PDB file of C-alpha atoms in Angstrom:
ATOM      1  CA  UNK A   1       0.000   0.000   0.000  1.00 44.00           C
ATOM      2  CA  UNK A   2       1.489   3.296  -1.094  1.00 46.00           C
ATOM      3  CA  UNK A   3       0.643   6.201   1.157  1.00 54.00           C
ATOM      4  CA  UNK A   4       1.275   9.847   0.780  1.00 64.00           C
ATOM      5  CA  UNK A   5       1.635  12.341   3.597  1.00 76.00           C
ATOM      6  CA  UNK A   6      -1.918  13.594   2.982  1.00 83.00           C
ATOM      7  CA  UNK A   7      -3.310  10.189   4.003  1.00 88.00           C
ATOM      8  CA  UNK A   8      -1.274  10.173   7.204  1.00 88.00           C
ATOM      9  CA  UNK A   9      -2.429  13.690   8.063  1.00 91.00           C
ATOM     10  CA  UNK A  10      -6.055  12.964   7.129  1.00 94.00           C
ATOM     11  CA  UNK A  11      -6.187   9.976   9.496  1.00 93.00           C
ATOM     12  CA  UNK A  12      -4.439  11.983  12.216  1.00 93.00           C
ATOM     13  CA  UNK A  13      -7.159  14.637  11.970  1.00 94.00           C
ATOM     14  CA  UNK A  14      -9.841  11.918  12.114  1.00 95.00           C
ATOM     15  CA  UNK A  15      -8.143  10.470  15.207  1.00 95.00           C
ATOM     16  CA  UNK A  16      -8.088  13.817  17.014  1.00 95.00           C
ATOM     17  CA  UNK A  17     -11.711  14.513  16.077  1.00 95.00           C
ATOM     18  CA  UNK A  18     -12.698  11.027  17.272  1.00 94.00           C
ATOM     19  CA  UNK A  19     -10.949  11.533  20.615  1.00 94.00           C
ATOM     20  CA  UNK A  20     -12.541  14.945  21.152  1.00 93.00           C
ATOM     21  CA  UNK A  21     -16.014  13.630  20.282  1.00 94.00           C
ATOM     22  CA  UNK A  22     -15.745  10.564  22.518  1.00 93.00           C
ATOM     23  CA  UNK A  23     -14.671  12.581  25.559  1.00 92.00           C
ATOM     24  CA  UNK A  24     -16.688  15.761  24.898  1.00 91.00           C
ATOM     25  CA  UNK A  25     -19.294  14.770  27.539  1.00 91.00           C
ATOM     26  CA  UNK A  26     -16.568  15.100  30.179  1.00 87.00           C
ATOM     27  CA  UNK A  27     -16.543  18.851  29.578  1.00 90.00           C
ATOM     28  CA  UNK A  28     -19.888  19.206  31.328  1.00 88.00           C
ATOM     29  CA  UNK A  29     -18.787  17.251  34.398  1.00 86.00           C
ATOM     30  CA  UNK A  30     -17.610  18.626  37.694  1.00 84.00           C
ATOM     31  CA  UNK A  31     -14.626  17.865  39.836  1.00 80.00           C
ATOM     32  CA  UNK A  32     -14.830  14.465  41.513  1.00 76.00           C
ATOM     33  CA  UNK A  33     -14.095  13.613  45.108  1.00 74.00           C
ATOM     34  CA  UNK A  34     -12.262  10.462  43.986  1.00 75.00           C
ATOM     35  CA  UNK A  35      -8.948  12.081  43.083  1.00 76.00           C
ATOM     36  CA  UNK A  36      -9.677  15.714  42.204  1.00 79.00           C
ATOM     37  CA  UNK A  37      -9.849  16.585  45.906  1.00 79.00           C
ATOM     38  CA  UNK A  38      -6.414  15.067  46.494  1.00 77.00           C
ATOM     39  CA  UNK A  39      -4.784  16.627  43.437  1.00 79.00           C
ATOM     40  CA  UNK A  40      -6.656  19.936  43.068  1.00 84.00           C
ATOM     41  CA  UNK A  41      -9.214  21.211  45.559  1.00 85.00           C
ATOM     42  CA  UNK A  42      -7.457  20.093  48.766  1.00 84.00           C
ATOM     43  CA  UNK A  43      -3.875  20.169  47.498  1.00 82.00           C
ATOM     44  CA  UNK A  44      -2.004  23.075  49.115  1.00 82.00           C
ATOM     45  CA  UNK A  45       1.008  22.324  46.906  1.00 81.00           C
ATOM     46  CA  UNK A  46      -0.715  23.725  43.792  1.00 84.00           C
ATOM     47  CA  UNK A  47      -2.477  26.599  45.546  1.00 86.00           C
ATOM     48  CA  UNK A  48       0.610  28.806  45.557  1.00 82.00           C
ATOM     49  CA  UNK A  49       2.105  29.628  42.178  1.00 84.00           C
ATOM     50  CA  UNK A  50       5.612  30.758  43.127  1.00 85.00           C
ATOM     51  CA  UNK A  51       9.215  29.546  43.044  1.00 87.00           C
ATOM     52  CA  UNK A  52       8.658  28.111  46.515  1.00 84.00           C
ATOM     53  CA  UNK A  53       5.502  26.386  45.294  1.00 81.00           C
ATOM     54  CA  UNK A  54       7.371  24.988  42.284  1.00 83.00           C
ATOM     55  CA  UNK A  55      10.005  23.539  44.619  1.00 82.00           C
ATOM     56  CA  UNK A  56       7.263  21.961  46.698  1.00 80.00           C
ATOM     57  CA  UNK A  57       5.656  20.465  43.588  1.00 80.00           C
ATOM     58  CA  UNK A  58       8.945  18.820  42.617  1.00 79.00           C
ATOM     59  CA  UNK A  59       9.929  17.698  46.134  1.00 77.00           C
ATOM     60  CA  UNK A  60       6.463  16.703  47.403  1.00 68.00           C
ATOM     61  CA  UNK A  61       6.703  13.433  49.301  1.00 63.00           C
ATOM     62  CA  UNK A  62       2.940  12.804  49.413  1.00 62.00           C
ATOM     63  CA  UNK A  63       2.991  11.977  45.704  1.00 59.00           C
ATOM     64  CA  UNK A  64       0.850  14.953  44.878  1.00 57.00           C
ATOM     65  CA  UNK A  65       3.650  16.425  42.830  1.00 52.00           C
ATOM     66  CA  UNK A  66       6.914  14.574  43.312  1.00 53.00           C
ATOM     67  CA  UNK A  67       6.077  11.722  40.976  1.00 65.00           C
ATOM     68  CA  UNK A  68       4.043  13.848  38.563  1.00 72.00           C
ATOM     69  CA  UNK A  69       5.631  17.313  38.510  1.00 77.00           C
ATOM     70  CA  UNK A  70       4.413  18.349  35.040  1.00 79.00           C
ATOM     71  CA  UNK A  71       0.719  17.612  35.656  1.00 80.00           C
ATOM     72  CA  UNK A  72       1.005  19.272  39.061  1.00 82.00           C
ATOM     73  CA  UNK A  73       2.568  22.355  37.485  1.00 86.00           C
ATOM     74  CA  UNK A  74      -0.283  22.365  34.994  1.00 87.00           C
ATOM     75  CA  UNK A  75      -2.774  22.118  37.869  1.00 87.00           C
ATOM     76  CA  UNK A  76      -0.992  24.970  39.685  1.00 89.00           C
ATOM     77  CA  UNK A  77      -1.244  27.219  36.620  1.00 90.00           C
ATOM     78  CA  UNK A  78      -4.896  26.337  36.098  1.00 92.00           C
ATOM     79  CA  UNK A  79      -5.687  26.853  39.779  1.00 91.00           C
ATOM     80  CA  UNK A  80      -3.890  30.212  39.786  1.00 91.00           C
ATOM     81  CA  UNK A  81      -5.852  31.561  36.839  1.00 93.00           C
ATOM     82  CA  UNK A  82      -9.179  29.713  37.083  1.00 92.00           C
ATOM     83  CA  UNK A  83      -9.520  28.355  40.631  1.00 89.00           C
ATOM     84  CA  UNK A  84     -11.657  25.235  40.851  1.00 87.00           C
ATOM     85  CA  UNK A  85     -13.443  25.677  37.508  1.00 90.00           C
ATOM     86  CA  UNK A  86     -13.740  22.068  36.305  1.00 91.00           C
ATOM     87  CA  UNK A  87     -14.121  23.035  32.638  1.00 92.00           C
ATOM     88  CA  UNK A  88     -10.530  24.266  32.441  1.00 91.00           C
ATOM     89  CA  UNK A  89      -9.112  21.053  33.915  1.00 90.00           C
ATOM     90  CA  UNK A  90     -11.271  18.927  31.603  1.00 91.00           C
ATOM     91  CA  UNK A  91     -10.274  20.896  28.490  1.00 92.00           C
ATOM     92  CA  UNK A  92      -6.599  20.567  29.400  1.00 90.00           C
ATOM     93  CA  UNK A  93      -6.903  16.822  29.979  1.00 88.00           C
ATOM     94  CA  UNK A  94      -8.858  16.326  26.771  1.00 92.00           C
ATOM     95  CA  UNK A  95      -6.223  18.156  24.726  1.00 92.00           C
ATOM     96  CA  UNK A  96      -3.416  16.176  26.370  1.00 89.00           C
ATOM     97  CA  UNK A  97      -5.248  12.900  25.740  1.00 92.00           C
ATOM     98  CA  UNK A  98      -5.740  13.763  22.060  1.00 95.00           C
ATOM     99  CA  UNK A  99      -2.039  14.634  21.764  1.00 94.00           C
ATOM    100  CA  UNK A 100      -1.109  11.329  23.415  1.00 94.00           C
ATOM    101  CA  UNK A 101      -3.319   9.475  20.937  1.00 96.00           C
ATOM    102  CA  UNK A 102      -1.490  11.288  18.130  1.00 96.00           C
ATOM    103  CA  UNK A 103       1.835  10.183  19.570  1.00 96.00           C
ATOM    104  CA  UNK A 104       0.642   6.566  19.696  1.00 97.00           C
ATOM    105  CA  UNK A 105      -0.492   6.893  16.079  1.00 97.00           C
ATOM    106  CA  UNK A 106       2.872   8.328  15.003  1.00 95.00           C
ATOM    107  CA  UNK A 107       4.876   5.759  16.941  1.00 97.00           C
ATOM    108  CA  UNK A 108       2.994   2.753  15.585  1.00 96.00           C
ATOM    109  CA  UNK A 109       3.130   4.196  12.078  1.00 95.00           C
ATOM    110  CA  UNK A 110       6.887   4.720  12.353  1.00 94.00           C
ATOM    111  CA  UNK A 111       7.388   1.186  13.666  1.00 96.00           C
ATOM    112  CA  UNK A 112       5.085  -0.622  11.249  1.00 94.00           C
ATOM    113  CA  UNK A 113       4.698   1.721   8.252  1.00 92.00           C
ATOM    114  CA  UNK A 114       1.043   0.610   8.262  1.00 93.00           C
ATOM    115  CA  UNK A 115      -1.475   3.379   8.571  1.00 93.00           C
ATOM    116  CA  UNK A 116      -4.333   0.955   9.289  1.00 93.00           C
ATOM    117  CA  UNK A 117      -2.504  -0.623  12.233  1.00 96.00           C
ATOM    118  CA  UNK A 118      -1.385   2.760  13.533  1.00 95.00           C
ATOM    119  CA  UNK A 119      -4.887   4.201  13.310  1.00 96.00           C
ATOM    120  CA  UNK A 120      -6.569   1.195  14.952  1.00 96.00           C
ATOM    121  CA  UNK A 121      -4.030   1.124  17.780  1.00 96.00           C
ATOM    122  CA  UNK A 122      -4.403   4.854  18.380  1.00 97.00           C
ATOM    123  CA  UNK A 123      -8.216   4.635  18.312  1.00 96.00           C
ATOM    124  CA  UNK A 124      -8.138   1.852  20.894  1.00 96.00           C
ATOM    125  CA  UNK A 125      -5.761   3.952  22.997  1.00 95.00           C
ATOM    126  CA  UNK A 126      -7.951   7.023  22.601  1.00 94.00           C
ATOM    127  CA  UNK A 127     -11.065   5.380  24.033  1.00 92.00           C
ATOM    128  CA  UNK A 128      -9.252   4.411  27.233  1.00 84.00           C
ATOM    129  CA  UNK A 129      -9.861   7.095  29.855  1.00 69.00           C
TER     130      UNK A 129
END
């Protein structure tokens, strides 16, 4: 099967659209007590956006930041500008999930050179929350 770059891009756009459509209902949800309280609403580590707060995010021993410093930094920025508005957190997570699905698509395509396998693998990845 001979593919041109337009086919690869077309299926990448379909993948992103698919991911956004599947998880669009999450945009109307609120913050959950399951883990959002631990990571966002009751997490003093992200409530102060400063150099000191950044150090605490990186060095946090309660695993609120220490293991996941980039998501915690993202949460700190979102909390600083938007407080506990769940829409912002959901939009951010949806965009990151779509980008991760694109990376799966690209990786499988680079490994296999098969757009069908890459697309199917990325679609299956994209439906996993």
